[in-house]
Amino acid sequence: ATSDSICTLCEAGTMSNGTACEACPGGQTSGEGEAFCTVCPQGEFALIGGMTCAECPAGSKCSSGIQSDCNGEGQYAEAGASACSTASAGNQPNADHTAETKCGRGKASLGGATECDDCAAGATFQTDEGQATCLECSECGPGTEQTEACTATSDSICTLCEAGTMSNGTACEACPGGQTSGEGEAFCTV
């Protein structure tokens, strides 16, 4: 008596171990009847027993067919990424880590941070979006006074003192009796 062996093709997403068909491991795929599973290309992934590789979704990286999140400090990834990107200077990752967005007015980032830093109102400011650093607030000089304080989004505004007044840079004061000054002068004279 003889026994006849019947061989069948392994289904897509599986491979032959010589005696039976086994599911392809995560990150690998196979077509019907293939003896081996192959690793997905960079930027694509497959689940265990996967028949096809799929583009890596935004917010994740896919390397060697395995998908992992890009939600570390300052990280993001666009669809099809094989590596996480780091936010560049003047930017931060958006909330779902799928792209980078500019720092808003009054904020700055040197890059690599999940959130942009606030400028310190009264000490530093930034009027533009997407900037790496905050700027130091201006101090008013002699013969001027501060008419608007520095905020996180605007610099100090200084105006010239009127004739007949003087200033050391903080506030304009009337000249003492018998003395005078021209516009924007720091001192009164006799």
PDB file of C-alpha atoms in Angstrom:
ATOM      1  CA  ALA A   1       0.000   0.000   0.000  1.00  0.00           C
ATOM      2  CA  THR A   2       1.205   3.399  -0.881  1.00  0.00           C
ATOM      3  CA  SER A   3       0.108   6.740   0.477  1.00  0.00           C
ATOM      4  CA  ASP A   4      -0.358   9.712  -1.762  1.00  0.00           C
ATOM      5  CA  SER A   5       0.625  13.150  -0.341  1.00  0.00           C
ATOM      6  CA  ILE A   6      -1.484  16.068  -1.431  1.00  0.00           C
ATOM      7  CA  CYS A   7       0.342  19.410  -1.475  1.00  0.00           C
ATOM      8  CA  THR A   8      -1.598  22.640  -1.351  1.00  0.00           C
ATOM      9  CA  LEU A   9      -0.411  26.163  -1.943  1.00  0.00           C
ATOM     10  CA  CYS A  10      -0.043  28.404   1.097  1.00  0.00           C
ATOM     11  CA  GLU A  11      -2.465  31.333   1.092  1.00  0.00           C
ATOM     12  CA  ALA A  12      -1.283  34.907   0.724  1.00  0.00           C
ATOM     13  CA  GLY A  13       0.045  36.222   4.039  1.00  0.00           C
ATOM     14  CA  THR A  14       1.504  32.843   4.974  1.00  0.00           C
ATOM     15  CA  MET A  15       4.684  30.865   4.265  1.00  0.00           C
ATOM     16  CA  SER A  16       5.555  27.220   4.235  1.00  0.00           C
ATOM     17  CA  ASN A  17       7.612  25.725   7.064  1.00  0.00           C
ATOM     18  CA  GLY A  18       7.994  22.543   5.031  1.00  0.00           C
ATOM     19  CA  THR A  19       5.026  20.716   6.487  1.00  0.00           C
ATOM     20  CA  ALA A  20       2.411  23.437   7.082  1.00  0.00           C
ATOM     21  CA  CYS A  21       1.614  27.052   6.303  1.00  0.00           C
ATOM     22  CA  GLU A  22       2.367  29.684   8.979  1.00  0.00           C
ATOM     23  CA  ALA A  23       1.303  33.335   9.136  1.00  0.00           C
ATOM     24  CA  CYS A  24       3.942  35.820   8.051  1.00  0.00           C
ATOM     25  CA  PRO A  25       5.370  37.732  11.026  1.00  0.00           C
ATOM     26  CA  GLY A  26       4.496  41.415  11.493  1.00  0.00           C
ATOM     27  CA  GLY A  27       6.161  43.637   8.919  1.00  0.00           C
ATOM     28  CA  GLN A  28       6.274  40.917   6.271  1.00  0.00           C
ATOM     29  CA  THR A  29       3.932  39.738   3.494  1.00  0.00           C
ATOM     30  CA  SER A  30       3.670  36.991   0.931  1.00  0.00           C
ATOM     31  CA  GLY A  31       1.629  36.171  -2.122  1.00  0.00           C
ATOM     32  CA  GLU A  32      -0.243  32.907  -2.627  1.00  0.00           C
ATOM     33  CA  GLY A  33       2.067  29.905  -2.886  1.00  0.00           C
ATOM     34  CA  GLU A  34       5.200  31.758  -1.849  1.00  0.00           C
ATOM     35  CA  ALA A  35       7.649  29.865   0.332  1.00  0.00           C
ATOM     36  CA  PHE A  36       8.976  32.933   2.125  1.00  0.00           C
ATOM     37  CA  CYS A  37       7.656  36.187   3.489  1.00  0.00           C
ATOM     38  CA  THR A  38       9.332  39.430   2.457  1.00  0.00           C
ATOM     39  CA  VAL A  39       9.856  42.579   4.554  1.00  0.00           C
ATOM     40  CA  CYS A  40       7.773  45.611   3.600  1.00  0.00           C
ATOM     41  CA  PRO A  41       9.624  48.562   2.029  1.00  0.00           C
ATOM     42  CA  GLN A  42      10.639  51.515   4.225  1.00  0.00           C
ATOM     43  CA  GLY A  43       7.628  53.731   4.992  1.00  0.00           C
ATOM     44  CA  GLU A  44       5.185  50.786   4.781  1.00  0.00           C
ATOM     45  CA  PHE A  45       3.937  48.205   7.296  1.00  0.00           C
ATOM     46  CA  ALA A  46       2.027  44.929   7.541  1.00  0.00           C
ATOM     47  CA  LEU A  47       0.267  43.176  10.402  1.00  0.00           C
ATOM     48  CA  ILE A  48       0.888  39.521  11.294  1.00  0.00           C
ATOM     49  CA  GLY A  49      -0.407  37.414   8.398  1.00  0.00           C
ATOM     50  CA  GLY A  50      -0.470  40.459   6.144  1.00  0.00           C
ATOM     51  CA  MET A  51      -1.160  39.948   2.478  1.00  0.00           C
ATOM     52  CA  THR A  52      -0.025  43.409   1.400  1.00  0.00           C
ATOM     53  CA  CYS A  53       2.062  46.249   2.769  1.00  0.00           C
ATOM     54  CA  ALA A  54       0.300  49.546   3.461  1.00  0.00           C
ATOM     55  CA  GLU A  55       1.576  53.116   3.594  1.00  0.00           C
ATOM     56  CA  CYS A  56       2.585  54.173   7.080  1.00  0.00           C
ATOM     57  CA  PRO A  57      -0.054  56.532   8.517  1.00  0.00           C
ATOM     58  CA  ALA A  58       0.836  60.108   9.466  1.00  0.00           C
ATOM     59  CA  GLY A  59       2.027  60.357  13.071  1.00  0.00           C
ATOM     60  CA  SER A  60       3.922  57.035  12.808  1.00  0.00           C
ATOM     61  CA  LYS A  61       7.141  55.746  11.289  1.00  0.00           C
ATOM     62  CA  CYS A  62       7.452  52.390   9.541  1.00  0.00           C
ATOM     63  CA  SER A  63      10.828  50.711   9.407  1.00  0.00           C
ATOM     64  CA  SER A  64      11.424  47.060   8.457  1.00  0.00           C
ATOM     65  CA  GLY A  65       7.656  46.782   8.069  1.00  0.00           C
ATOM     66  CA  ILE A  66       6.919  47.614  11.740  1.00  0.00           C
ATOM     67  CA  GLN A  67       4.825  50.654  12.656  1.00  0.00           C
ATOM     68  CA  SER A  68       5.610  52.781  15.742  1.00  0.00           C
ATOM     69  CA  ASP A  69       4.320  56.155  16.934  1.00  0.00           C
ATOM     70  CA  CYS A  70       6.249  59.419  16.588  1.00  0.00           C
ATOM     71  CA  ASN A  71       4.984  61.086  19.755  1.00  0.00           C
ATOM     72  CA  GLY A  72       8.294  61.715  21.536  1.00  0.00           C
ATOM     73  CA  GLU A  73       9.555  65.189  22.468  1.00  0.00           C
ATOM     74  CA  GLY A  74       9.381  67.392  19.364  1.00  0.00           C
ATOM     75  CA  GLN A  75       8.636  64.494  16.994  1.00  0.00           C
ATOM     76  CA  TYR A  76       6.182  64.182  14.099  1.00  0.00           C
ATOM     77  CA  ALA A  77       5.823  62.114  10.914  1.00  0.00           C
ATOM     78  CA  GLU A  78       3.965  62.613   7.672  1.00  0.00           C
ATOM     79  CA  ALA A  79       2.307  59.665   5.910  1.00  0.00           C
ATOM     80  CA  GLY A  80       4.794  57.178   4.448  1.00  0.00           C
ATOM     81  CA  ALA A  81       7.609  58.114   6.831  1.00  0.00           C
ATOM     82  CA  SER A  82      10.334  55.588   7.642  1.00  0.00           C
ATOM     83  CA  ALA A  83      11.708  57.769  10.478  1.00  0.00           C
ATOM     84  CA  CYS A  84      10.330  60.382  12.850  1.00  0.00           C
ATOM     85  CA  SER A  85      11.138  64.013  12.044  1.00  0.00           C
ATOM     86  CA  THR A  86      12.073  66.593  14.672  1.00  0.00           C
ATOM     87  CA  ALA A  87      10.428  70.016  14.748  1.00  0.00           C
ATOM     88  CA  SER A  88      12.758  72.642  13.284  1.00  0.00           C
ATOM     89  CA  ALA A  89      13.575  76.035  14.802  1.00  0.00           C
ATOM     90  CA  GLY A  90      10.473  78.234  15.058  1.00  0.00           C
ATOM     91  CA  ASN A  91       8.130  75.217  14.912  1.00  0.00           C
ATOM     92  CA  GLN A  92       6.462  72.553  17.034  1.00  0.00           C
ATOM     93  CA  PRO A  93       4.609  69.323  16.171  1.00  0.00           C
ATOM     94  CA  ASN A  94       0.851  69.689  15.749  1.00  0.00           C
ATOM     95  CA  ALA A  95      -1.407  67.996  18.324  1.00  0.00           C
ATOM     96  CA  ASP A  96      -1.523  64.611  16.556  1.00  0.00           C
ATOM     97  CA  HIS A  97       2.197  64.658  15.595  1.00  0.00           C
ATOM     98  CA  THR A  98       1.437  64.460  11.849  1.00  0.00           C
ATOM     99  CA  ALA A  99       3.187  67.716  10.804  1.00  0.00           C
ATOM    100  CA  GLU A 100       4.999  70.702  12.242  1.00  0.00           C
ATOM    101  CA  THR A 101       3.354  74.078  12.768  1.00  0.00           C
ATOM    102  CA  LYS A 102       4.844  77.531  13.265  1.00  0.00           C
ATOM    103  CA  CYS A 103       5.194  78.994  16.734  1.00  0.00           C
ATOM    104  CA  GLY A 104       2.637  81.746  17.196  1.00  0.00           C
ATOM    105  CA  ARG A 105       3.315  85.402  17.982  1.00  0.00           C
ATOM    106  CA  GLY A 106       4.723  85.790  21.489  1.00  0.00           C
ATOM    107  CA  LYS A 107       6.374  82.350  21.301  1.00  0.00           C
ATOM    108  CA  ALA A 108       9.632  80.853  20.034  1.00  0.00           C
ATOM    109  CA  SER A 109      11.443  77.502  19.752  1.00  0.00           C
ATOM    110  CA  LEU A 110      15.026  76.558  18.970  1.00  0.00           C
ATOM    111  CA  GLY A 111      13.598  73.307  17.572  1.00  0.00           C
ATOM    112  CA  GLY A 112      13.130  69.791  18.912  1.00  0.00           C
ATOM    113  CA  ALA A 113      10.467  70.780  21.452  1.00  0.00           C
ATOM    114  CA  THR A 114       6.867  69.601  21.658  1.00  0.00           C
ATOM    115  CA  GLU A 115       5.681  73.121  22.556  1.00  0.00           C
ATOM    116  CA  CYS A 116       7.030  76.560  21.730  1.00  0.00           C
ATOM    117  CA  ASP A 117       8.237  78.627  24.690  1.00  0.00           C
ATOM    118  CA  ASP A 118       6.330  81.752  25.724  1.00  0.00           C
ATOM    119  CA  CYS A 119       8.202  85.035  25.547  1.00  0.00           C
ATOM    120  CA  ALA A 120       8.495  86.654  29.001  1.00  0.00           C
ATOM    121  CA  ALA A 121       6.182  89.696  28.925  1.00  0.00           C
ATOM    122  CA  GLY A 122       8.063  92.782  30.096  1.00  0.00           C
ATOM    123  CA  ALA A 123      11.449  91.232  29.250  1.00  0.00           C
ATOM    124  CA  THR A 124      11.171  89.573  25.815  1.00  0.00           C
ATOM    125  CA  PHE A 125       8.744  89.615  22.881  1.00  0.00           C
ATOM    126  CA  GLN A 126       8.181  88.204  19.388  1.00  0.00           C
ATOM    127  CA  THR A 127       5.956  89.949  16.845  1.00  0.00           C
ATOM    128  CA  ASP A 128       6.297  87.299  14.122  1.00  0.00           C
ATOM    129  CA  GLU A 129       5.250  83.650  13.794  1.00  0.00           C
ATOM    130  CA  GLY A 130       7.755  80.837  13.291  1.00  0.00           C
ATOM    131  CA  GLN A 131      10.697  82.357  15.135  1.00  0.00           C
ATOM    132  CA  ALA A 132      13.530  80.582  16.973  1.00  0.00           C
ATOM    133  CA  THR A 133      14.053  83.192  19.695  1.00  0.00           C
ATOM    134  CA  CYS A 134      12.291  85.973  21.541  1.00  0.00           C
ATOM    135  CA  LEU A 135      13.771  89.481  21.317  1.00  0.00           C
ATOM    136  CA  GLU A 136      14.760  91.651  24.284  1.00  0.00           C
ATOM    137  CA  CYS A 137      12.383  94.489  25.070  1.00  0.00           C
ATOM    138  CA  SER A 138      13.682  97.969  24.227  1.00  0.00           C
ATOM    139  CA  GLU A 139      14.478 100.374  27.032  1.00  0.00           C
ATOM    140  CA  CYS A 140      13.542 103.989  26.534  1.00  0.00           C
ATOM    141  CA  GLY A 141      16.507 106.348  26.417  1.00  0.00           C
ATOM    142  CA  PRO A 142      17.068 109.838  27.840  1.00  0.00           C
ATOM    143  CA  GLY A 143      14.620 112.421  26.506  1.00  0.00           C
ATOM    144  CA  THR A 144      11.890 109.806  25.997  1.00  0.00           C
ATOM    145  CA  GLU A 145       9.238 108.060  28.042  1.00  0.00           C
ATOM    146  CA  GLN A 146       7.607 104.667  27.712  1.00  0.00           C
ATOM    147  CA  THR A 147       4.043 105.081  26.447  1.00  0.00           C
ATOM    148  CA  GLU A 148       3.347 101.356  25.937  1.00  0.00           C
ATOM    149  CA  ALA A 149       4.908  98.537  27.917  1.00  0.00           C
ATOM    150  CA  CYS A 150       6.566  95.561  26.268  1.00  0.00           C
ATOM    151  CA  THR A 151       4.267  92.521  26.015  1.00  0.00           C
ATOM    152  CA  ALA A 152       4.972  88.998  24.757  1.00  0.00           C
ATOM    153  CA  THR A 153       3.822  90.101  21.260  1.00  0.00           C
ATOM    154  CA  SER A 154       5.036  93.734  21.040  1.00  0.00           C
ATOM    155  CA  ASP A 155       8.067  95.810  21.976  1.00  0.00           C
ATOM    156  CA  SER A 156       8.020  98.845  24.264  1.00  0.00           C
ATOM    157  CA  ILE A 157       6.930 102.086  22.600  1.00  0.00           C
ATOM    158  CA  CYS A 158       8.933 105.166  23.522  1.00  0.00           C
ATOM    159  CA  THR A 159       7.973 108.743  22.605  1.00  0.00           C
ATOM    160  CA  LEU A 160       9.998 111.958  22.731  1.00  0.00           C
ATOM    161  CA  CYS A 161       9.375 114.294  25.652  1.00  0.00           C
ATOM    162  CA  GLU A 162       7.781 117.614  24.694  1.00  0.00           C
ATOM    163  CA  ALA A 163       9.720 120.886  24.867  1.00  0.00           C
ATOM    164  CA  GLY A 164       9.812 122.200  28.448  1.00  0.00           C
ATOM    165  CA  THR A 165      10.146 118.686  29.899  1.00  0.00           C
ATOM    166  CA  MET A 166      13.004 116.263  30.586  1.00  0.00           C
ATOM    167  CA  SER A 167      13.392 112.516  31.111  1.00  0.00           C
ATOM    168  CA  ASN A 168      15.951 109.931  32.120  1.00  0.00           C
ATOM    169  CA  GLY A 169      14.023 107.332  30.080  1.00  0.00           C
ATOM    170  CA  THR A 170      11.149 106.520  32.403  1.00  0.00           C
ATOM    171  CA  ALA A 171       8.725 109.472  32.390  1.00  0.00           C
ATOM    172  CA  CYS A 172       8.738 113.057  31.121  1.00  0.00           C
ATOM    173  CA  GLU A 173       8.700 115.677  33.897  1.00  0.00           C
ATOM    174  CA  ALA A 174       8.250 119.443  33.666  1.00  0.00           C
ATOM    175  CA  CYS A 175      11.431 121.510  33.878  1.00  0.00           C
ATOM    176  CA  PRO A 176      11.926 123.300  37.210  1.00  0.00           C
ATOM    177  CA  GLY A 177      11.018 127.031  37.295  1.00  0.00           C
ATOM    178  CA  GLY A 178      13.228 129.218  35.133  1.00  0.00           C
ATOM    179  CA  GLN A 179      14.610 126.277  33.109  1.00  0.00           C
ATOM    180  CA  THR A 180      13.670 125.022  29.662  1.00  0.00           C
ATOM    181  CA  SER A 181      14.422 122.243  27.193  1.00  0.00           C
ATOM    182  CA  GLY A 182      13.824 121.336  23.562  1.00  0.00           C
ATOM    183  CA  GLU A 183      11.798 118.319  22.387  1.00  0.00           C
ATOM    184  CA  GLY A 184      13.402 114.992  23.335  1.00  0.00           C
ATOM    185  CA  GLU A 185      15.957 116.474  25.738  1.00  0.00           C
ATOM    186  CA  ALA A 186      17.206 114.610  28.805  1.00  0.00           C
ATOM    187  CA  PHE A 187      18.008 117.778  30.816  1.00  0.00           C
ATOM    188  CA  CYS A 188      16.605 121.223  31.348  1.00  0.00           C
ATOM    189  CA  THR A 189      18.910 124.255  31.071  1.00  0.00           C
ATOM    190  CA  VAL A 190      18.801 127.807  32.364  1.00  0.00           C
TER     191      VAL A 190
END
